[in-house]
Amino acid sequence: QVTLKESGPGILQPSQTLSLTCTFSGFSLSTYGMGVGWIRQPSGKGLEWLANIWWDDDKYYNPSLKNRLTISKDTSNNQAFLKITNVDTADTATYYCARALYYYDGTYYYDWFAYWGQGTLVTVSS
Amino acid sequence: DIQMTQSPSSMSASLGDRVTITCRASQDIGNYLSWFQQKPGKSPRRMIYGATNLAAGVPSRFSGSRSGSDYSLTISSLESEDMAIYYCLQSIQYLTFGSGTKLEIK
């Protein structure tokens, strides 16, 4: 059974660095093909993909936010992390992590986000 | 950057209606298109992957199709539990979500 759960600071001030943790079970980020993505959603608005990290430590970032994002993982503790630097009120959102999968079935496929965490609300306010 | 233009932004339909939601890609994305359903206060749920493949556990009244650069999610016979916001996601070049379609029941 695959589960993911996000955790974060809840509230932080503008210009601070946001640190998020995704703790998961049912799969390992040391297993070939496994990945974790981060997605956020401001209240009442749409979904925005932020970053992905893969079993081989390959990392991909949303180009519009790349300079502010750092994704990493701790395979021993089944966790993935996202840091966002220099936050402002526009970063107020619910942040989700979700599992990604790269697999071979005659050809190579990506299986995006079949499993999601419950989300963690982050508010940036002075 | 690849843009996904999703339409309509909102719609209402009656129980039993056939409903279609569309995403148009600004560039060729092949079949690298997924559909997600999000109910109020809940995390998104993947419904369709590879443009036409039904995800496990998703009712068979949902289907995905492609016509050129237009991708559609169709509900063949609307049920009350289908009230939600639906998003498309392209995954050929980074990841881009559509802006969402809010589906309400008349």
PDB file of C-alpha atoms in Angstrom:
ATOM      1  CA  GLN A   1       0.000   0.000   0.000  1.00  0.00           C
ATOM      2  CA  VAL A   2       1.456   3.306  -1.120  1.00  0.00           C
ATOM      3  CA  THR A   3       0.985   6.302   1.156  1.00  0.00           C
ATOM      4  CA  LEU A   4       2.536   9.767   1.211  1.00  0.00           C
ATOM      5  CA  LYS A   5       2.276  12.534   3.775  1.00  0.00           C
ATOM      6  CA  GLU A   6       3.546  16.069   3.579  1.00  0.00           C
ATOM      7  CA  SER A   7       4.728  18.168   6.469  1.00  0.00           C
ATOM      8  CA  GLY A   8       5.783  21.792   6.657  1.00  0.00           C
ATOM      9  CA  PRO A   9       6.004  24.820   8.912  1.00  0.00           C
ATOM     10  CA  GLY A  10       2.395  25.947   8.525  1.00  0.00           C
ATOM     11  CA  ILE A  11       3.256  29.611   8.510  1.00  0.00           C
ATOM     12  CA  LEU A  12       6.386  31.562   7.682  1.00  0.00           C
ATOM     13  CA  GLN A  13       7.394  35.114   6.902  1.00  0.00           C
ATOM     14  CA  PRO A  14       8.272  36.670   3.560  1.00  0.00           C
ATOM     15  CA  SER A  15      11.896  36.205   2.475  1.00  0.00           C
ATOM     16  CA  GLN A  16      12.298  33.043   4.569  1.00  0.00           C
ATOM     17  CA  THR A  17      13.062  29.599   3.178  1.00  0.00           C
ATOM     18  CA  LEU A  18      10.238  27.077   3.063  1.00  0.00           C
ATOM     19  CA  SER A  19      11.228  23.500   3.912  1.00  0.00           C
ATOM     20  CA  LEU A  20       8.818  20.704   3.115  1.00  0.00           C
ATOM     21  CA  THR A  21       9.067  16.993   3.845  1.00  0.00           C
ATOM     22  CA  CYS A  22       7.282  14.132   2.121  1.00  0.00           C
ATOM     23  CA  THR A  23       7.306  10.920   4.131  1.00  0.00           C
ATOM     24  CA  PHE A  24       6.165   7.901   2.185  1.00  0.00           C
ATOM     25  CA  SER A  25       5.680   4.164   2.466  1.00  0.00           C
ATOM     26  CA  GLY A  26       4.968   1.304   0.112  1.00  0.00           C
ATOM     27  CA  PHE A  27       7.825   2.082  -2.221  1.00  0.00           C
ATOM     28  CA  SER A  28      11.485   3.087  -2.068  1.00  0.00           C
ATOM     29  CA  LEU A  29      13.281   5.914  -3.798  1.00  0.00           C
ATOM     30  CA  SER A  30      16.261   3.594  -4.146  1.00  0.00           C
ATOM     31  CA  THR A  31      14.240   1.304  -6.444  1.00  0.00           C
ATOM     32  CA  TYR A  32      14.719   1.675 -10.179  1.00  0.00           C
ATOM     33  CA  GLY A  33      11.988   3.796 -11.739  1.00  0.00           C
ATOM     34  CA  MET A  34      10.607   5.407  -8.597  1.00  0.00           C
ATOM     35  CA  GLY A  35      10.170   9.131  -8.256  1.00  0.00           C
ATOM     36  CA  VAL A  36       8.447  11.787  -6.162  1.00  0.00           C
ATOM     37  CA  GLY A  37       7.004  15.038  -7.398  1.00  0.00           C
ATOM     38  CA  TRP A  38       5.891  18.207  -5.637  1.00  0.00           C
ATOM     39  CA  ILE A  39       2.783  20.099  -6.745  1.00  0.00           C
ATOM     40  CA  ARG A  40       1.143  23.122  -5.137  1.00  0.00           C
ATOM     41  CA  GLN A  41      -2.278  24.715  -5.221  1.00  0.00           C
ATOM     42  CA  PRO A  42      -3.190  28.178  -3.945  1.00  0.00           C
ATOM     43  CA  SER A  43      -6.590  28.241  -2.325  1.00  0.00           C
ATOM     44  CA  GLY A  44      -9.323  28.231  -4.956  1.00  0.00           C
ATOM     45  CA  LYS A  45      -6.831  28.017  -7.810  1.00  0.00           C
ATOM     46  CA  GLY A  46      -5.283  25.390 -10.042  1.00  0.00           C
ATOM     47  CA  LEU A  47      -2.430  22.941  -9.730  1.00  0.00           C
ATOM     48  CA  GLU A  48       1.193  23.886 -10.386  1.00  0.00           C
ATOM     49  CA  TRP A  49       3.963  21.340 -10.766  1.00  0.00           C
ATOM     50  CA  LEU A  50       7.150  22.300  -8.934  1.00  0.00           C
ATOM     51  CA  ALA A  51       9.785  19.566  -9.107  1.00  0.00           C
ATOM     52  CA  ASN A  52      10.523  15.851  -9.431  1.00  0.00           C
ATOM     53  CA  ILE A  53      13.289  13.656  -8.056  1.00  0.00           C
ATOM     54  CA  TRP A  54      14.070  10.134  -9.257  1.00  0.00           C
ATOM     55  CA  TRP A  55      15.651   6.997  -7.838  1.00  0.00           C
ATOM     56  CA  ASP A  56      18.928   7.842  -9.597  1.00  0.00           C
ATOM     57  CA  ASP A  57      18.908  11.361  -8.060  1.00  0.00           C
ATOM     58  CA  ASP A  58      17.916  12.956 -11.355  1.00  0.00           C
ATOM     59  CA  LYS A  59      16.055  16.187 -10.658  1.00  0.00           C
ATOM     60  CA  TYR A  60      13.705  18.328 -12.705  1.00  0.00           C
ATOM     61  CA  TYR A  61      12.345  21.735 -11.835  1.00  0.00           C
ATOM     62  CA  ASN A  62       9.593  24.003 -13.095  1.00  0.00           C
ATOM     63  CA  PRO A  63      11.580  26.468 -15.217  1.00  0.00           C
ATOM     64  CA  SER A  64       9.602  29.434 -13.878  1.00  0.00           C
ATOM     65  CA  LEU A  65      10.682  28.659 -10.306  1.00  0.00           C
ATOM     66  CA  LYS A  66      13.929  26.803 -10.841  1.00  0.00           C
ATOM     67  CA  ASN A  67      16.188  29.389  -9.218  1.00  0.00           C
ATOM     68  CA  ARG A  68      14.284  29.112  -5.934  1.00  0.00           C
ATOM     69  CA  LEU A  69      13.732  25.350  -5.699  1.00  0.00           C
ATOM     70  CA  THR A  70      15.871  22.534  -4.348  1.00  0.00           C
ATOM     71  CA  ILE A  71      14.582  18.966  -4.249  1.00  0.00           C
ATOM     72  CA  SER A  72      16.371  16.173  -2.425  1.00  0.00           C
ATOM     73  CA  LYS A  73      15.776  12.762  -0.871  1.00  0.00           C
ATOM     74  CA  ASP A  74      16.714  10.528   2.039  1.00  0.00           C
ATOM     75  CA  THR A  75      16.237   6.970   0.844  1.00  0.00           C
ATOM     76  CA  SER A  76      17.067   5.462   4.228  1.00  0.00           C
ATOM     77  CA  ASN A  77      14.118   7.210   5.847  1.00  0.00           C
ATOM     78  CA  ASN A  78      11.745   7.148   2.847  1.00  0.00           C
ATOM     79  CA  GLN A  79      11.569  10.909   2.593  1.00  0.00           C
ATOM     80  CA  ALA A  80      11.741  13.537  -0.094  1.00  0.00           C
ATOM     81  CA  PHE A  81      12.267  17.232   0.535  1.00  0.00           C
ATOM     82  CA  LEU A  82      11.602  20.515  -1.178  1.00  0.00           C
ATOM     83  CA  LYS A  83      13.079  23.868  -0.287  1.00  0.00           C
ATOM     84  CA  ILE A  84      11.788  27.146  -1.667  1.00  0.00           C
ATOM     85  CA  THR A  85      13.907  30.187  -0.986  1.00  0.00           C
ATOM     86  CA  ASN A  86      12.834  33.798  -0.566  1.00  0.00           C
ATOM     87  CA  VAL A  87       9.120  33.088  -0.204  1.00  0.00           C
ATOM     88  CA  ASP A  88       6.435  35.709  -0.539  1.00  0.00           C
ATOM     89  CA  THR A  89       2.654  35.754  -0.239  1.00  0.00           C
ATOM     90  CA  ALA A  90       2.307  34.239  -3.710  1.00  0.00           C
ATOM     91  CA  ASP A  91       3.804  31.030  -2.304  1.00  0.00           C
ATOM     92  CA  THR A  92       0.842  30.583   0.024  1.00  0.00           C
ATOM     93  CA  ALA A  93      -0.683  27.291  -1.047  1.00  0.00           C
ATOM     94  CA  THR A  94      -1.389  23.686  -0.229  1.00  0.00           C
ATOM     95  CA  TYR A  95       1.678  21.655  -1.132  1.00  0.00           C
ATOM     96  CA  TYR A  96       1.314  18.057  -2.282  1.00  0.00           C
ATOM     97  CA  CYS A  97       3.794  15.308  -2.932  1.00  0.00           C
ATOM     98  CA  ALA A  98       2.933  12.454  -5.274  1.00  0.00           C
ATOM     99  CA  ARG A  99       4.583   9.318  -6.585  1.00  0.00           C
ATOM    100  CA  ALA A 100       5.933   9.055 -10.105  1.00  0.00           C
ATOM    101  CA  LEU A 101       7.030   5.889 -11.848  1.00  0.00           C
ATOM    102  CA  TYR A 102       9.265   5.189 -14.834  1.00  0.00           C
ATOM    103  CA  TYR A 103       8.763   1.731 -16.248  1.00  0.00           C
ATOM    104  CA  TYR A 104       9.173  -0.510 -19.244  1.00  0.00           C
ATOM    105  CA  ASP A 105       6.220  -2.200 -20.912  1.00  0.00           C
ATOM    106  CA  GLY A 106       7.448  -2.784 -24.423  1.00  0.00           C
ATOM    107  CA  THR A 107       8.579   0.813 -24.411  1.00  0.00           C
ATOM    108  CA  TYR A 108       9.455   3.187 -21.613  1.00  0.00           C
ATOM    109  CA  TYR A 109       6.654   5.066 -19.886  1.00  0.00           C
ATOM    110  CA  TYR A 110       6.212   7.581 -17.119  1.00  0.00           C
ATOM    111  CA  ASP A 111       3.336   6.985 -14.715  1.00  0.00           C
ATOM    112  CA  TRP A 112       2.554  10.345 -13.223  1.00  0.00           C
ATOM    113  CA  PHE A 113       1.029  10.828  -9.806  1.00  0.00           C
ATOM    114  CA  ALA A 114      -1.147   7.778  -9.248  1.00  0.00           C
ATOM    115  CA  TYR A 115      -0.666   8.358  -5.503  1.00  0.00           C
ATOM    116  CA  TRP A 116      -0.880  11.675  -3.654  1.00  0.00           C
ATOM    117  CA  GLY A 117      -0.431  12.861  -0.123  1.00  0.00           C
ATOM    118  CA  GLN A 118      -3.144  14.754   1.717  1.00  0.00           C
ATOM    119  CA  GLY A 119      -1.364  18.074   1.269  1.00  0.00           C
ATOM    120  CA  THR A 120       0.023  20.562   3.755  1.00  0.00           C
ATOM    121  CA  LEU A 121      -1.102  24.186   3.892  1.00  0.00           C
ATOM    122  CA  VAL A 122       1.651  26.771   3.938  1.00  0.00           C
ATOM    123  CA  THR A 123       0.852  30.405   4.612  1.00  0.00           C
ATOM    124  CA  VAL A 124       3.347  33.172   3.986  1.00  0.00           C
ATOM    125  CA  SER A 125       2.483  36.222   6.019  1.00  0.00           C
ATOM    126  CA  SER A 126       4.213  38.990   7.887  1.00  0.00           C
TER     127      SER A 126
ATOM    128  CA  ASP B   1       6.887  26.204 -22.902  1.00  0.00           C
ATOM    129  CA  ILE B   2       3.911  23.991 -23.624  1.00  0.00           C
ATOM    130  CA  GLN B   3       0.560  25.562 -22.792  1.00  0.00           C
ATOM    131  CA  MET B   4      -2.559  23.531 -22.091  1.00  0.00           C
ATOM    132  CA  THR B   5      -5.784  25.357 -22.841  1.00  0.00           C
ATOM    133  CA  GLN B   6      -8.615  23.691 -20.987  1.00  0.00           C
ATOM    134  CA  SER B   7     -12.295  24.274 -21.726  1.00  0.00           C
ATOM    135  CA  PRO B   8     -14.813  24.995 -20.500  1.00  0.00           C
ATOM    136  CA  SER B   9     -13.675  26.566 -17.243  1.00  0.00           C
ATOM    137  CA  SER B  10     -16.959  25.561 -15.687  1.00  0.00           C
ATOM    138  CA  MET B  11     -20.085  23.760 -16.662  1.00  0.00           C
ATOM    139  CA  SER B  12     -23.241  22.310 -15.219  1.00  0.00           C
ATOM    140  CA  ALA B  13     -24.988  19.200 -16.440  1.00  0.00           C
ATOM    141  CA  SER B  14     -27.813  16.945 -15.402  1.00  0.00           C
ATOM    142  CA  LEU B  15     -27.522  13.462 -14.016  1.00  0.00           C
ATOM    143  CA  GLY B  16     -27.255  10.996 -16.864  1.00  0.00           C
ATOM    144  CA  ASP B  17     -25.851  13.552 -19.323  1.00  0.00           C
ATOM    145  CA  ARG B  18     -22.827  12.895 -21.477  1.00  0.00           C
ATOM    146  CA  VAL B  19     -20.119  15.388 -20.520  1.00  0.00           C
ATOM    147  CA  THR B  20     -16.934  16.247 -22.405  1.00  0.00           C
ATOM    148  CA  ILE B  21     -14.028  18.365 -21.188  1.00  0.00           C
ATOM    149  CA  THR B  22     -11.197  19.320 -23.539  1.00  0.00           C
ATOM    150  CA  CYS B  23      -7.548  20.310 -23.354  1.00  0.00           C
ATOM    151  CA  ARG B  24      -5.715  21.697 -26.340  1.00  0.00           C
ATOM    152  CA  ALA B  25      -1.918  21.494 -26.407  1.00  0.00           C
ATOM    153  CA  SER B  26       0.157  24.334 -27.857  1.00  0.00           C
ATOM    154  CA  GLN B  27       2.678  21.822 -29.212  1.00  0.00           C
ATOM    155  CA  ASP B  28       2.698  18.143 -30.075  1.00  0.00           C
ATOM    156  CA  ILE B  29       2.550  16.149 -26.851  1.00  0.00           C
ATOM    157  CA  GLY B  30       1.802  12.751 -28.356  1.00  0.00           C
ATOM    158  CA  ASN B  31      -0.177  10.756 -25.827  1.00  0.00           C
ATOM    159  CA  TYR B  32       1.632  12.275 -22.842  1.00  0.00           C
ATOM    160  CA  LEU B  33      -1.601  13.460 -21.273  1.00  0.00           C
ATOM    161  CA  SER B  34      -3.282  12.547 -18.011  1.00  0.00           C
ATOM    162  CA  TRP B  35      -6.560  13.610 -16.418  1.00  0.00           C
ATOM    163  CA  PHE B  36      -7.123  14.230 -12.720  1.00  0.00           C
ATOM    164  CA  GLN B  37     -10.274  14.692 -10.663  1.00  0.00           C
ATOM    165  CA  GLN B  38     -10.272  16.819  -7.537  1.00  0.00           C
ATOM    166  CA  LYS B  39     -13.191  16.966  -5.140  1.00  0.00           C
ATOM    167  CA  PRO B  40     -13.533  19.777  -2.591  1.00  0.00           C
ATOM    168  CA  GLY B  41     -10.990  19.491   0.205  1.00  0.00           C
ATOM    169  CA  LYS B  42      -9.396  16.399  -1.316  1.00  0.00           C
ATOM    170  CA  SER B  43      -6.177  15.569  -3.130  1.00  0.00           C
ATOM    171  CA  PRO B  44      -6.323  15.063  -6.892  1.00  0.00           C
ATOM    172  CA  ARG B  45      -7.073  11.582  -8.190  1.00  0.00           C
ATOM    173  CA  ARG B  46      -5.663  10.319 -11.455  1.00  0.00           C
ATOM    174  CA  MET B  47      -8.403   9.170 -13.804  1.00  0.00           C
ATOM    175  CA  ILE B  48      -6.764   8.724 -17.215  1.00  0.00           C
ATOM    176  CA  TYR B  49      -3.146   8.278 -18.318  1.00  0.00           C
ATOM    177  CA  GLY B  50      -1.526   8.009 -21.712  1.00  0.00           C
ATOM    178  CA  ALA B  51      -4.469  10.036 -23.088  1.00  0.00           C
ATOM    179  CA  THR B  52      -6.799   7.040 -23.281  1.00  0.00           C
ATOM    180  CA  ASN B  53      -5.959   4.563 -20.513  1.00  0.00           C
ATOM    181  CA  LEU B  54      -8.350   4.260 -17.592  1.00  0.00           C
ATOM    182  CA  ALA B  55      -6.568   4.247 -14.245  1.00  0.00           C
ATOM    183  CA  ALA B  56      -7.221   1.388 -11.845  1.00  0.00           C
ATOM    184  CA  GLY B  57     -10.477   1.665  -9.947  1.00  0.00           C
ATOM    185  CA  VAL B  58     -11.917   4.428 -12.123  1.00  0.00           C
ATOM    186  CA  PRO B  59     -15.500   3.798 -13.274  1.00  0.00           C
ATOM    187  CA  SER B  60     -15.887   2.769 -16.880  1.00  0.00           C
ATOM    188  CA  ARG B  61     -18.159   5.750 -17.600  1.00  0.00           C
ATOM    189  CA  PHE B  62     -14.953   7.804 -17.792  1.00  0.00           C
ATOM    190  CA  SER B  63     -12.928   7.715 -20.985  1.00  0.00           C
ATOM    191  CA  GLY B  64     -10.150   9.683 -22.649  1.00  0.00           C
ATOM    192  CA  SER B  65      -9.607  10.399 -26.312  1.00  0.00           C
ATOM    193  CA  ARG B  66      -7.405  12.404 -28.630  1.00  0.00           C
ATOM    194  CA  SER B  67      -8.041  14.208 -31.882  1.00  0.00           C
ATOM    195  CA  GLY B  68      -4.907  15.912 -33.111  1.00  0.00           C
ATOM    196  CA  SER B  69      -3.852  18.383 -30.428  1.00  0.00           C
ATOM    197  CA  ASP B  70      -7.211  18.173 -28.654  1.00  0.00           C
ATOM    198  CA  TYR B  71      -7.558  15.794 -25.739  1.00  0.00           C
ATOM    199  CA  SER B  72     -10.921  15.014 -24.199  1.00  0.00           C
ATOM    200  CA  LEU B  73     -12.231  13.511 -21.013  1.00  0.00           C
ATOM    201  CA  THR B  74     -15.748  12.156 -21.408  1.00  0.00           C
ATOM    202  CA  ILE B  75     -18.202  10.997 -18.783  1.00  0.00           C
ATOM    203  CA  SER B  76     -20.773   8.887 -20.590  1.00  0.00           C
ATOM    204  CA  SER B  77     -23.525   9.183 -18.004  1.00  0.00           C
ATOM    205  CA  LEU B  78     -23.026  11.769 -15.298  1.00  0.00           C
ATOM    206  CA  GLU B  79     -23.465  10.715 -11.691  1.00  0.00           C
ATOM    207  CA  SER B  80     -23.684  12.948  -8.632  1.00  0.00           C
ATOM    208  CA  GLU B  81     -20.311  11.770  -7.340  1.00  0.00           C
ATOM    209  CA  ASP B  82     -18.655  13.166 -10.475  1.00  0.00           C
ATOM    210  CA  MET B  83     -19.068  16.737  -9.237  1.00  0.00           C
ATOM    211  CA  ALA B  84     -15.474  17.938  -9.066  1.00  0.00           C
ATOM    212  CA  ILE B  85     -12.792  19.965 -10.773  1.00  0.00           C
ATOM    213  CA  TYR B  86     -10.971  18.176 -13.568  1.00  0.00           C
ATOM    214  CA  TYR B  87      -7.414  18.947 -14.688  1.00  0.00           C
ATOM    215  CA  CYS B  88      -5.358  17.744 -17.602  1.00  0.00           C
ATOM    216  CA  LEU B  89      -1.589  17.301 -17.312  1.00  0.00           C
ATOM    217  CA  GLN B  90       0.928  17.200 -20.148  1.00  0.00           C
ATOM    218  CA  SER B  91       4.156  15.383 -19.440  1.00  0.00           C
ATOM    219  CA  ILE B  92       6.194  15.431 -22.631  1.00  0.00           C
ATOM    220  CA  GLN B  93       8.173  18.540 -21.668  1.00  0.00           C
ATOM    221  CA  TYR B  94       8.371  19.175 -17.959  1.00  0.00           C
ATOM    222  CA  LEU B  95       4.839  19.038 -16.526  1.00  0.00           C
ATOM    223  CA  THR B  96       2.015  21.486 -17.132  1.00  0.00           C
ATOM    224  CA  PHE B  97      -1.492  21.302 -15.736  1.00  0.00           C
ATOM    225  CA  GLY B  98      -4.497  22.751 -17.494  1.00  0.00           C
ATOM    226  CA  SER B  99      -6.405  25.475 -15.692  1.00  0.00           C
ATOM    227  CA  GLY B 100      -9.213  23.172 -14.616  1.00  0.00           C
ATOM    228  CA  THR B 101     -12.879  22.591 -15.376  1.00  0.00           C
ATOM    229  CA  LYS B 102     -15.383  22.858 -12.572  1.00  0.00           C
ATOM    230  CA  LEU B 103     -18.210  20.426 -13.156  1.00  0.00           C
ATOM    231  CA  GLU B 104     -21.441  21.026 -11.308  1.00  0.00           C
ATOM    232  CA  ILE B 105     -24.650  19.073 -11.248  1.00  0.00           C
ATOM    233  CA  LYS B 106     -27.807  20.899 -12.344  1.00  0.00           C
TER     234      LYS B 106
END
